[in-house]
PDB file of N, CA and C in Angstrom:
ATOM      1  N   UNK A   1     116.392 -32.027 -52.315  1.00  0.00           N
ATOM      2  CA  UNK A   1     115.073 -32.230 -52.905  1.00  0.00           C
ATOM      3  C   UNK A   1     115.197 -32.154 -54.422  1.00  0.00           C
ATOM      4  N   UNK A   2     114.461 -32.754 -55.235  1.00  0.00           N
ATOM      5  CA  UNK A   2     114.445 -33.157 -56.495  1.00  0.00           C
ATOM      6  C   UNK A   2     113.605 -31.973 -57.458  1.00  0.00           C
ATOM      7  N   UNK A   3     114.556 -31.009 -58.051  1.00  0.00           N
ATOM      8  CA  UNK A   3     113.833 -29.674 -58.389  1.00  0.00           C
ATOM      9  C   UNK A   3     112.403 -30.150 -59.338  1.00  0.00           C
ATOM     10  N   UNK A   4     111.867 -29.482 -58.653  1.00  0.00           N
ATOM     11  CA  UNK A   4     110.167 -29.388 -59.053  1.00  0.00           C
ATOM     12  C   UNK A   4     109.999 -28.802 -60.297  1.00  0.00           C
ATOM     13  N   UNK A   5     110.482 -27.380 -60.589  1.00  0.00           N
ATOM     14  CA  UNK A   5     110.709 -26.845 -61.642  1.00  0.00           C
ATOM     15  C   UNK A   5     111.832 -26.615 -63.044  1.00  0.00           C
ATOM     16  N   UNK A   6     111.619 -26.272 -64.501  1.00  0.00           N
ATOM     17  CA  UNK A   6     112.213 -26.588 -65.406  1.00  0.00           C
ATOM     18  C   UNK A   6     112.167 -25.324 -65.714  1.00  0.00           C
ATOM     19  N   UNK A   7     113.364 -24.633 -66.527  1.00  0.00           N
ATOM     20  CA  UNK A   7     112.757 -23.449 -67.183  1.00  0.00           C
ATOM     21  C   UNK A   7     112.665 -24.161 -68.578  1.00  0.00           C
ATOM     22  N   UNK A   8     111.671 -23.271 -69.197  1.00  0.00           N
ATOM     23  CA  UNK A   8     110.990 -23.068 -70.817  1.00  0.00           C
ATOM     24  C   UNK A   8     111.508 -22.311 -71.826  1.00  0.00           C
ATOM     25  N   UNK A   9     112.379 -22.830 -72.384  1.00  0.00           N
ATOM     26  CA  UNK A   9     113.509 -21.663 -73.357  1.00  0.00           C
ATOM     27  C   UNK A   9     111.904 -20.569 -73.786  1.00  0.00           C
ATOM     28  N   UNK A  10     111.309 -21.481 -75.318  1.00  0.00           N
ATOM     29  CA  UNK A  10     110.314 -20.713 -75.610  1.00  0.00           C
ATOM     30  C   UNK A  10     109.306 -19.877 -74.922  1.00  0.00           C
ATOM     31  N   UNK A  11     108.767 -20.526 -73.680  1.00  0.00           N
ATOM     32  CA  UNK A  11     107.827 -19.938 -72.693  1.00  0.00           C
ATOM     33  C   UNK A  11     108.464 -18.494 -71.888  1.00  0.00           C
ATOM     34  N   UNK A  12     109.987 -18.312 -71.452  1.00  0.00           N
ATOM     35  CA  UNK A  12     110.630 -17.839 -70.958  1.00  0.00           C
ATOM     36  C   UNK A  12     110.565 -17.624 -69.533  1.00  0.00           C
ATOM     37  N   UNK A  13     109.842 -19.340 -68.652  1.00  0.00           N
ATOM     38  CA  UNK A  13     109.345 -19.087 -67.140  1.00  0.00           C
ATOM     39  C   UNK A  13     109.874 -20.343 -67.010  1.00  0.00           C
ATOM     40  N   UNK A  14     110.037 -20.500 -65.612  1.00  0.00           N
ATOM     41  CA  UNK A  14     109.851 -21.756 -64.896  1.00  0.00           C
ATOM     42  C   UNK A  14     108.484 -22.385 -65.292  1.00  0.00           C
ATOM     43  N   UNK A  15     108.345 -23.499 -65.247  1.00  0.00           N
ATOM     44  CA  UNK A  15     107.655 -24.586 -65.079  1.00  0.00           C
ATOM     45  C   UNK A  15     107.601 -25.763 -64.219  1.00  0.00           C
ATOM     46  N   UNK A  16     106.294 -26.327 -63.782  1.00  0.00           N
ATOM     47  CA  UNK A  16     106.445 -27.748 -63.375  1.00  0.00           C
ATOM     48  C   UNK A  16     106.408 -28.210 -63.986  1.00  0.00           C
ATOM     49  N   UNK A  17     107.093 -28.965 -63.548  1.00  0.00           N
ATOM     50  CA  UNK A  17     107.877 -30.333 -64.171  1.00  0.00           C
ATOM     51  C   UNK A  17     106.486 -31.357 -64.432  1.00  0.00           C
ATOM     52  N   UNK A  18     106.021 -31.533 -65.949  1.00  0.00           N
ATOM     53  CA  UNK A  18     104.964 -32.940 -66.072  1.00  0.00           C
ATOM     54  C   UNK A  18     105.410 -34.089 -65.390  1.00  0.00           C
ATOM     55  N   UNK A  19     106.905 -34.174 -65.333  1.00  0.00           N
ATOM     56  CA  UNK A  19     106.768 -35.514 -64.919  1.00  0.00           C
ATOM     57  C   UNK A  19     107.548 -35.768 -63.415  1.00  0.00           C
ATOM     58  N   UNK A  20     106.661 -34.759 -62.752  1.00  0.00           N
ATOM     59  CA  UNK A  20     106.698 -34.969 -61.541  1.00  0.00           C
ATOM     60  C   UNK A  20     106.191 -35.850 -60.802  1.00  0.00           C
ATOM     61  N   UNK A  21     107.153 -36.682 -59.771  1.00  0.00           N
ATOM     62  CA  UNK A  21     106.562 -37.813 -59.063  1.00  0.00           C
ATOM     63  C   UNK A  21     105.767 -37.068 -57.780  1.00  0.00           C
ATOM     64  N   UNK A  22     104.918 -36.931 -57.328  1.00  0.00           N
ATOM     65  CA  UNK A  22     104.580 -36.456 -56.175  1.00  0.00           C
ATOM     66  C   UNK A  22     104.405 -37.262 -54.729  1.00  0.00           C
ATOM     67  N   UNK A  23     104.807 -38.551 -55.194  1.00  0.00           N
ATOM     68  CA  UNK A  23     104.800 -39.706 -53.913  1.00  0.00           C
ATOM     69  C   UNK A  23     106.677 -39.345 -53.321  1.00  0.00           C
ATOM     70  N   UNK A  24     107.417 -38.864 -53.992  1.00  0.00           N
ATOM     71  CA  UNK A  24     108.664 -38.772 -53.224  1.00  0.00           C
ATOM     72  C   UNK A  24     108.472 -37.761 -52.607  1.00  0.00           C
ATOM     73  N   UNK A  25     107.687 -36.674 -52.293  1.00  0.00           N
ATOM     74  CA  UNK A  25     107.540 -35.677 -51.445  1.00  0.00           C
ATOM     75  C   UNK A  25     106.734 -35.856 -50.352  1.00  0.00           C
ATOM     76  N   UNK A  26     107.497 -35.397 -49.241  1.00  0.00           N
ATOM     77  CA  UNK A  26     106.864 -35.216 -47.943  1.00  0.00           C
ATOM     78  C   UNK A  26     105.168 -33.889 -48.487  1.00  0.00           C
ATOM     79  N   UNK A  27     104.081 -34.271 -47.147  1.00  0.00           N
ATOM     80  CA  UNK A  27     103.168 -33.723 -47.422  1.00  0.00           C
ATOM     81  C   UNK A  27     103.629 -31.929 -47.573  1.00  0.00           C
ATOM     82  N   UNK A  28     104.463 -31.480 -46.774  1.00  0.00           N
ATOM     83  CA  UNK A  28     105.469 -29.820 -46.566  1.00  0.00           C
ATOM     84  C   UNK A  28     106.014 -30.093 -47.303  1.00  0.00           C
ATOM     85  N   UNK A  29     106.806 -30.327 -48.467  1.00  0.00           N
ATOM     86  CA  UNK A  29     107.482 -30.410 -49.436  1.00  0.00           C
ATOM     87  C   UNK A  29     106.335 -30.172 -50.352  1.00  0.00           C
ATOM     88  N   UNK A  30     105.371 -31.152 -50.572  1.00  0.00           N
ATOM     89  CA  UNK A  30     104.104 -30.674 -51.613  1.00  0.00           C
ATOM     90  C   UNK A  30     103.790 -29.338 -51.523  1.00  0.00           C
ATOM     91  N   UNK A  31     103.389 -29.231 -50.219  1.00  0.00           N
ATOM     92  CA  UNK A  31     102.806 -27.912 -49.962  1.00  0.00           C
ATOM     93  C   UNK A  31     103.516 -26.720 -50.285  1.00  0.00           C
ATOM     94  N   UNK A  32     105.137 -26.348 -50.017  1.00  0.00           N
ATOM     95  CA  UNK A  32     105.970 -25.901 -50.212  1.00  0.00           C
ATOM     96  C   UNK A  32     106.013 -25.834 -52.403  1.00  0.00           C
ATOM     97  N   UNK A  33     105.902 -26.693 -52.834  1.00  0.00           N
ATOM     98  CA  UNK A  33     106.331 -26.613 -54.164  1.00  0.00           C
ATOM     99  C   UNK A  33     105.029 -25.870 -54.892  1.00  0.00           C
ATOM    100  N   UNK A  34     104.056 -26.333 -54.370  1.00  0.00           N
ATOM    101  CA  UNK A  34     102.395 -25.864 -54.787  1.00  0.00           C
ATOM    102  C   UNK A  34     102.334 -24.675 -54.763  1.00  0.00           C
ATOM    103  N   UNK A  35     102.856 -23.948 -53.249  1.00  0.00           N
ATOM    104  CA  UNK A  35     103.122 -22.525 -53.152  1.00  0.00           C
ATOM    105  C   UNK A  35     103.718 -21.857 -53.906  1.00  0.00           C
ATOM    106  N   UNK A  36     105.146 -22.472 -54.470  1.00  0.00           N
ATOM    107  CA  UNK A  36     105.512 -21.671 -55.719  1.00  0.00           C
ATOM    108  C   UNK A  36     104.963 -21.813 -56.991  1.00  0.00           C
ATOM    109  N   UNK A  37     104.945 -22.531 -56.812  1.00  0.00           N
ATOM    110  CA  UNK A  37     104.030 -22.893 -58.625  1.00  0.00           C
ATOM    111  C   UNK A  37     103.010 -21.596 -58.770  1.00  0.00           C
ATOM    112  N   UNK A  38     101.993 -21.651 -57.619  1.00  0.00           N
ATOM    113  CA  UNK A  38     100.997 -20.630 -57.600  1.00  0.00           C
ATOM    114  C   UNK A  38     101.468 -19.151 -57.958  1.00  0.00           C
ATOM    115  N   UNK A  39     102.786 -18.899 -56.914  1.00  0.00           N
ATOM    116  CA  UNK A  39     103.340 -17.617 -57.120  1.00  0.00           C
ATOM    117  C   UNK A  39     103.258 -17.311 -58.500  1.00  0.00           C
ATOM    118  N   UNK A  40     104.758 -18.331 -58.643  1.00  0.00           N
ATOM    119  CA  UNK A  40     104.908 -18.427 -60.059  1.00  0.00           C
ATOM    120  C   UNK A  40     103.914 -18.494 -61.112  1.00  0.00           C
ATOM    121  N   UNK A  41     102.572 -18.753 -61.376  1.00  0.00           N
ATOM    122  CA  UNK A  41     101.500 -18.932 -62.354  1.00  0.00           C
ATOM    123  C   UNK A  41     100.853 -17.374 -62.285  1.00  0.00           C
ATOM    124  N   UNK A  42     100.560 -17.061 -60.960  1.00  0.00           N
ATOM    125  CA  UNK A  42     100.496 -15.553 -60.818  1.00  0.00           C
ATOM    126  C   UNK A  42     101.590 -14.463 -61.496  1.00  0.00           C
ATOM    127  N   UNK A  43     102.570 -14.534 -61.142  1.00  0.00           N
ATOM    128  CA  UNK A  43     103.811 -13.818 -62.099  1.00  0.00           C
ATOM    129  C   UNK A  43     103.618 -13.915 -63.685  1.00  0.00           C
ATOM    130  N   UNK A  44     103.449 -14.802 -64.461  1.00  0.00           N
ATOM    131  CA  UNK A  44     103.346 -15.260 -65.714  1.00  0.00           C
ATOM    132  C   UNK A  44     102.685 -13.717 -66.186  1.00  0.00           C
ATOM    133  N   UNK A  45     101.657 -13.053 -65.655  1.00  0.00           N
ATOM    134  CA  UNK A  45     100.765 -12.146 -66.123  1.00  0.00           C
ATOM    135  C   UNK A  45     101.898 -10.927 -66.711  1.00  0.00           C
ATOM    136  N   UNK A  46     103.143 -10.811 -65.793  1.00  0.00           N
ATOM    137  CA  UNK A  46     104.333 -10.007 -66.074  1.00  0.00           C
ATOM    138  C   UNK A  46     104.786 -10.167 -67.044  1.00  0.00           C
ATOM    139  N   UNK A  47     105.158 -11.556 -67.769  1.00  0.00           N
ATOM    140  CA  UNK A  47     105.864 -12.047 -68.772  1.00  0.00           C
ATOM    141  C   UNK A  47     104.686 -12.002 -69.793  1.00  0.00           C
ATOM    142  N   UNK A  48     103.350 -12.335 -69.620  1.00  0.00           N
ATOM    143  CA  UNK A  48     102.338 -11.914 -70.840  1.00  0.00           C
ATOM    144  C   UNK A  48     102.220 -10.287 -71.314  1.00  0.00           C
ATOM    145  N   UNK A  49     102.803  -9.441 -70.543  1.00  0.00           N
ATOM    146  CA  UNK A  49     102.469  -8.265 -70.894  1.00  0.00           C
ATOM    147  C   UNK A  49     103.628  -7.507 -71.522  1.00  0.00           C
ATOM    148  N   UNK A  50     104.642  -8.264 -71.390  1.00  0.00           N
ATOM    149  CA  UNK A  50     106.000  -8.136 -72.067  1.00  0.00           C
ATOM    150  C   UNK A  50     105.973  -8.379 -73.261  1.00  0.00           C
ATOM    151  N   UNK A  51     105.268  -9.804 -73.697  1.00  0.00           N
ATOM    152  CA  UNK A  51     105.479 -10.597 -74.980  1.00  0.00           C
ATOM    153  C   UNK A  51     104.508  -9.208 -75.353  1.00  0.00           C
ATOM    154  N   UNK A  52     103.217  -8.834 -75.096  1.00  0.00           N
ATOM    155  CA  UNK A  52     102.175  -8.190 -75.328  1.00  0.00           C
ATOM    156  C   UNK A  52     102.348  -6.803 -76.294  1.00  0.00           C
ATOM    157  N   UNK A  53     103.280  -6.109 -75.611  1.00  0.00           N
ATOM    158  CA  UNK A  53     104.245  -5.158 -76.042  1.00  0.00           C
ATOM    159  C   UNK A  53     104.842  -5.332 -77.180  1.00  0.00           C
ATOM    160  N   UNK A  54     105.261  -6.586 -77.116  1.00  0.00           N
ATOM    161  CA  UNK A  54     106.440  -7.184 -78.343  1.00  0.00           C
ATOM    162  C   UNK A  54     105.438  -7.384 -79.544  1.00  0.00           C
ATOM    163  N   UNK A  55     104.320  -7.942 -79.426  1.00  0.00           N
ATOM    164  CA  UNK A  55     103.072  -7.972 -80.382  1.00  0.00           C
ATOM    165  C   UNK A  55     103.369  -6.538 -80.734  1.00  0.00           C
ATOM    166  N   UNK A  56     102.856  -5.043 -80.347  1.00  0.00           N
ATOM    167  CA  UNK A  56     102.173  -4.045 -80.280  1.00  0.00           C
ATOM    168  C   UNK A  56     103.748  -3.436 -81.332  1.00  0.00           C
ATOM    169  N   UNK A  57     104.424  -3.732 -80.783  1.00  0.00           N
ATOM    170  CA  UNK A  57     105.872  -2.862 -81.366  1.00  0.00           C
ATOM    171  C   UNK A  57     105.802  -3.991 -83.186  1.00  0.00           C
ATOM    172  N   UNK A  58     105.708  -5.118 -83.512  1.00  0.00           N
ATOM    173  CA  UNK A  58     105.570  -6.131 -84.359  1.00  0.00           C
ATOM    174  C   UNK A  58     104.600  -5.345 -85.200  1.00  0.00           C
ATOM    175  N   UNK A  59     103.325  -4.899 -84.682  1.00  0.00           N
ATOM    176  CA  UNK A  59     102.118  -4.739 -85.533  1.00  0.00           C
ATOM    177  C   UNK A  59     102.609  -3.007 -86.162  1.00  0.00           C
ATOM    178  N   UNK A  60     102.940  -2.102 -85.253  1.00  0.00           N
ATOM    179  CA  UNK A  60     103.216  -0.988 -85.573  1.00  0.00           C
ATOM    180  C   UNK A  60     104.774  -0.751 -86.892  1.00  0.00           C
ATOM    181  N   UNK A  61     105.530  -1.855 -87.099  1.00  0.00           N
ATOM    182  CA  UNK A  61     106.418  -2.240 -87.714  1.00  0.00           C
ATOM    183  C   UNK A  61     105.740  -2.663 -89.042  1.00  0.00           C
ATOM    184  N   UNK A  62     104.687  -3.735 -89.263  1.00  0.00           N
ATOM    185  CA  UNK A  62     103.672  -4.171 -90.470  1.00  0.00           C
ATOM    186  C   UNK A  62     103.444  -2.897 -90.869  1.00  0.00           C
ATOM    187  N   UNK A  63     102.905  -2.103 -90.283  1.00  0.00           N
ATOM    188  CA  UNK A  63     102.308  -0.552 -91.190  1.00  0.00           C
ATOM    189  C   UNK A  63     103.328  -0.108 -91.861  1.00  0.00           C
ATOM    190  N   UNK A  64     104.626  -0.098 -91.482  1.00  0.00           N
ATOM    191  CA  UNK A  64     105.604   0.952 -91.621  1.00  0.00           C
ATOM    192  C   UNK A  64     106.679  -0.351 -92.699  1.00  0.00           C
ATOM    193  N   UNK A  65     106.472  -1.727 -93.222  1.00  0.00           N
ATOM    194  CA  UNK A  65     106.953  -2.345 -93.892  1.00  0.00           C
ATOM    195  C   UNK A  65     107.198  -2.103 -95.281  1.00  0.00           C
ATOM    196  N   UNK A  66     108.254  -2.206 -95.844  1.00  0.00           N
ATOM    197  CA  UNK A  66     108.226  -1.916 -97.258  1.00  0.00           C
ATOM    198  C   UNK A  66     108.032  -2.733 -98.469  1.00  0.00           C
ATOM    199  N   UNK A  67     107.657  -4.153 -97.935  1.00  0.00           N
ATOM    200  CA  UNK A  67     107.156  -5.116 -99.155  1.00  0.00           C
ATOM    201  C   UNK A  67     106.274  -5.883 -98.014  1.00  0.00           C
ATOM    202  N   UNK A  68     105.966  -7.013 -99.413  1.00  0.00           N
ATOM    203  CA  UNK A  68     105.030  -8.378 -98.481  1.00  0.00           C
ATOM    204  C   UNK A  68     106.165  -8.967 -97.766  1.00  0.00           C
ATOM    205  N   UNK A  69     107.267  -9.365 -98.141  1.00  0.00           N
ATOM    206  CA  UNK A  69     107.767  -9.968 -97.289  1.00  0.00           C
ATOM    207  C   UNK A  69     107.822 -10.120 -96.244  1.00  0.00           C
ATOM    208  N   UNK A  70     108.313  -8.101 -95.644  1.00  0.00           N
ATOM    209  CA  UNK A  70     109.034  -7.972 -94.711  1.00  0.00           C
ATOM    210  C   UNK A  70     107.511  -7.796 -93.762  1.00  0.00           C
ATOM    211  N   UNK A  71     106.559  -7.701 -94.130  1.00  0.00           N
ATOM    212  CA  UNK A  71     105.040  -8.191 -93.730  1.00  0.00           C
ATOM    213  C   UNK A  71     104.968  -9.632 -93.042  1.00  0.00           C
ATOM    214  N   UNK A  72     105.309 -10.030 -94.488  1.00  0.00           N
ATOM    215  CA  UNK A  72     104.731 -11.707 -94.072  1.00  0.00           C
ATOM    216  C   UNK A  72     105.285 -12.265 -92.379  1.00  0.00           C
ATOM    217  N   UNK A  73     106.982 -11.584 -92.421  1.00  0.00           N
ATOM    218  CA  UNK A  73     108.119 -11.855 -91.648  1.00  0.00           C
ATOM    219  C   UNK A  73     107.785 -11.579 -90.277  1.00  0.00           C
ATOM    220  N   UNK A  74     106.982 -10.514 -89.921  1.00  0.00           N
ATOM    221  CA  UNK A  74     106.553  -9.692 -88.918  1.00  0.00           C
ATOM    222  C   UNK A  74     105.264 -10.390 -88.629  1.00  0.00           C
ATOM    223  N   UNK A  75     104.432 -11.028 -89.205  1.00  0.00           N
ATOM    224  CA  UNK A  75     103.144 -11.296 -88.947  1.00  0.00           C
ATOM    225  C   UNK A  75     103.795 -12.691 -88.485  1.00  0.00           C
ATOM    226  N   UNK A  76     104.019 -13.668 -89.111  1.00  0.00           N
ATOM    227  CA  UNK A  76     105.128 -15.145 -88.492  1.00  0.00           C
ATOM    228  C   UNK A  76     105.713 -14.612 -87.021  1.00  0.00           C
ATOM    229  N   UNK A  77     106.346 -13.535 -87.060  1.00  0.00           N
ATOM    230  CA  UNK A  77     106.743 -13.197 -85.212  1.00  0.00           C
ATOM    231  C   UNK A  77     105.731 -13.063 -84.552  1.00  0.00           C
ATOM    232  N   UNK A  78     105.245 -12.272 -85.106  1.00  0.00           N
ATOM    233  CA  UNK A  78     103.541 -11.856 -84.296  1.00  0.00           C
ATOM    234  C   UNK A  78     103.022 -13.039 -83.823  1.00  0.00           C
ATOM    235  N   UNK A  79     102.584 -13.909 -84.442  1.00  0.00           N
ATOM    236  CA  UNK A  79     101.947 -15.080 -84.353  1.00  0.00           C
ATOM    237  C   UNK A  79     102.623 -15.954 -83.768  1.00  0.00           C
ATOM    238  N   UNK A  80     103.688 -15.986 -83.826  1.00  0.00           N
ATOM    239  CA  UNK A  80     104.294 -16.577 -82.780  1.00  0.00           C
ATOM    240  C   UNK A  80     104.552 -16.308 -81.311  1.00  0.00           C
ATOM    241  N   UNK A  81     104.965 -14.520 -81.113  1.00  0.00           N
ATOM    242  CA  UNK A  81     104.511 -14.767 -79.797  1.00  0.00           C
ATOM    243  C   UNK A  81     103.017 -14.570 -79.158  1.00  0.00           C
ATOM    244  N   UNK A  82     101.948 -14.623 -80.146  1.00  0.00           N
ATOM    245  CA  UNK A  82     100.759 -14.816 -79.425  1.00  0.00           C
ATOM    246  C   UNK A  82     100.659 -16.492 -79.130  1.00  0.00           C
ATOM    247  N   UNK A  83     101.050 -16.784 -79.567  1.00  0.00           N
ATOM    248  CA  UNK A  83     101.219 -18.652 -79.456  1.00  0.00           C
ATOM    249  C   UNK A  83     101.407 -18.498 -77.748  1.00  0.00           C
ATOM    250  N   UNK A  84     102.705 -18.066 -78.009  1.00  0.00           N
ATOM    251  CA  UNK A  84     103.483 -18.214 -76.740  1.00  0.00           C
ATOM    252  C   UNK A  84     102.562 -17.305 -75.291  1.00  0.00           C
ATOM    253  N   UNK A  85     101.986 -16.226 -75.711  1.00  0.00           N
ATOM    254  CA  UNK A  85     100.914 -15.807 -74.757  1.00  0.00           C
ATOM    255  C   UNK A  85      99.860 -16.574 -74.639  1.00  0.00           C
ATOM    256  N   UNK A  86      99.330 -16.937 -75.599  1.00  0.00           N
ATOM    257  CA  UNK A  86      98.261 -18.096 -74.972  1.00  0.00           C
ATOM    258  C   UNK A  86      98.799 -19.635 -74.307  1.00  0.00           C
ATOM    259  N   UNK A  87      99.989 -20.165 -74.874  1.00  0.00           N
ATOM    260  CA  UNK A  87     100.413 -21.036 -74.103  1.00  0.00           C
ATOM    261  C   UNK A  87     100.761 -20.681 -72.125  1.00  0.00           C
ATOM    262  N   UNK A  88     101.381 -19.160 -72.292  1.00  0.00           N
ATOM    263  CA  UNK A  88     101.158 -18.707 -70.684  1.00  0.00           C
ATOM    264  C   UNK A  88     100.151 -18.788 -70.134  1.00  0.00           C
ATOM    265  N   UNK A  89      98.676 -18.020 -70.720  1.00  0.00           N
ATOM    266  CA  UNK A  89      97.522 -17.881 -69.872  1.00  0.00           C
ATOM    267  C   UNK A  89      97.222 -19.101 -69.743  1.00  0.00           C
ATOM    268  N   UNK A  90      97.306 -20.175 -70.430  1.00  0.00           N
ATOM    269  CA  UNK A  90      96.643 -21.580 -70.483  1.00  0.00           C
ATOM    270  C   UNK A  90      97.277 -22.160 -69.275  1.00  0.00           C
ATOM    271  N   UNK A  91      98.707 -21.845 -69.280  1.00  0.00           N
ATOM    272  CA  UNK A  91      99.720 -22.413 -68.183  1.00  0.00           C
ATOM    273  C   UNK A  91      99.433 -21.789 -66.585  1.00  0.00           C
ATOM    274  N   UNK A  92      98.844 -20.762 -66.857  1.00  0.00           N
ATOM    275  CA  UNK A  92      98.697 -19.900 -65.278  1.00  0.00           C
ATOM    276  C   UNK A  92      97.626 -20.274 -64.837  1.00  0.00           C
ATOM    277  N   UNK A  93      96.759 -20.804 -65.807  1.00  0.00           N
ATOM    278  CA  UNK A  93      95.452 -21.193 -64.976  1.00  0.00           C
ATOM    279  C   UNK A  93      95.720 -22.968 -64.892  1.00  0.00           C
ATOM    280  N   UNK A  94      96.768 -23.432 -65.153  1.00  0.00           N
ATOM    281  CA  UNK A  94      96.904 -24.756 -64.804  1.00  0.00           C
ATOM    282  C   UNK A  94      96.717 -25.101 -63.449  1.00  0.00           C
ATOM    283  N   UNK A  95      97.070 -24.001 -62.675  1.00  0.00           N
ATOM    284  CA  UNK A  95      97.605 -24.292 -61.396  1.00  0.00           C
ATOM    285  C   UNK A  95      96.890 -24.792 -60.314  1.00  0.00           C
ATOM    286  N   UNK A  96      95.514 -24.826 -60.456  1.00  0.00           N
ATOM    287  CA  UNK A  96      94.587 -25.632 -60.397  1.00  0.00           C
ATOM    288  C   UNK A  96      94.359 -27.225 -59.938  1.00  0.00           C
ATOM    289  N   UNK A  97      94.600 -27.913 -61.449  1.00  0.00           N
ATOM    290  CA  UNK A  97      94.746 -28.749 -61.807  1.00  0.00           C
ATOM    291  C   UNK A  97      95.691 -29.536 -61.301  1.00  0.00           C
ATOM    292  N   UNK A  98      97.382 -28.987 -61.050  1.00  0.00           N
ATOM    293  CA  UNK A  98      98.037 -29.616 -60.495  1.00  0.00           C
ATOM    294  C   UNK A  98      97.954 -29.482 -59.215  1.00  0.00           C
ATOM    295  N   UNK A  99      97.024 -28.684 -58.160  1.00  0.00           N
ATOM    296  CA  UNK A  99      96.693 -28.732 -56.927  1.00  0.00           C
ATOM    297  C   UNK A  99      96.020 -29.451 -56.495  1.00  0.00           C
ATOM    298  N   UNK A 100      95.380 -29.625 -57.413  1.00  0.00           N
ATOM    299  CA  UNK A 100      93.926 -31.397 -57.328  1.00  0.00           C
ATOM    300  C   UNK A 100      94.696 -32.839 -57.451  1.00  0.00           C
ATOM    301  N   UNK A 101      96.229 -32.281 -58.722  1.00  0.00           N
ATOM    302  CA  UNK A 101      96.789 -33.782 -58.450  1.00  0.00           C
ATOM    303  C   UNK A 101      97.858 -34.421 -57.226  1.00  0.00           C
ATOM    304  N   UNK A 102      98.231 -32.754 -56.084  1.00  0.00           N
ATOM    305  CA  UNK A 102      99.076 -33.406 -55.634  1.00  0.00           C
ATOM    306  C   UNK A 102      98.583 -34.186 -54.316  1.00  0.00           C
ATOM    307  N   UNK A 103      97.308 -34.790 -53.757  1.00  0.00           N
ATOM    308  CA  UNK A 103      96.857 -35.697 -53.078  1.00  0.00           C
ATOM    309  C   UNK A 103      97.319 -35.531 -51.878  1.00  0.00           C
ATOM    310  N   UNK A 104      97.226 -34.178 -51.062  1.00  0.00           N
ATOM    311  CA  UNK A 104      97.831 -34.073 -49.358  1.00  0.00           C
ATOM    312  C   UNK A 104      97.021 -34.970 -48.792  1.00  0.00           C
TER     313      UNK A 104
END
């Protein structure tokens, strides 16, 4: 079977695959891949609370900085992995969406 999922260097999860064909899958093969996806979109909440942490340890580091720089440097991480947490929650509630597209 033609793996359904990709991992996401930045995201740090599996993903479905956008450019999934869903006509080469048997209707149990759909059903089967949908099931993980779901798992998987459910799990994500694990990996948001990780990055979450990584925020919390980032912000407590800004207080304790000894110029703007090393500020500026920490707030650019920060912001980056809130990127990356909202790109998860956005992604976990996809799962939805690709359940409506796979047409059993």
């Amino acid at each position: 079977m033609h793996e359904a999922f990709v991992f996401d260097k930045r995201l740090g999860v599996n993903i479905l695959r956008e450019d999934l064909d869903w006509t080469q899958f048997s209707e149990q093969e759909r059903s089967s891949i949908l099931t993980r996806w779901a798992i998987m979109c459910s799990g994500m909440t694990n990996r948001v609370q990780d990055l979450e942490v990584d925020i919390m340890e980032k912000l407590d580091a800004m207080y304790r900085a000894n110029d703007e720089d090393e500020m500026h440097r920490l707030n650019t991480e920060m912001m980056e992995i809130a990127s990356i947490v909202c790109d998860l929650n956005i992604l976990s509630r996809s799962v939805y969406a690709d359940l409506a597209k796979a047409h059993f």
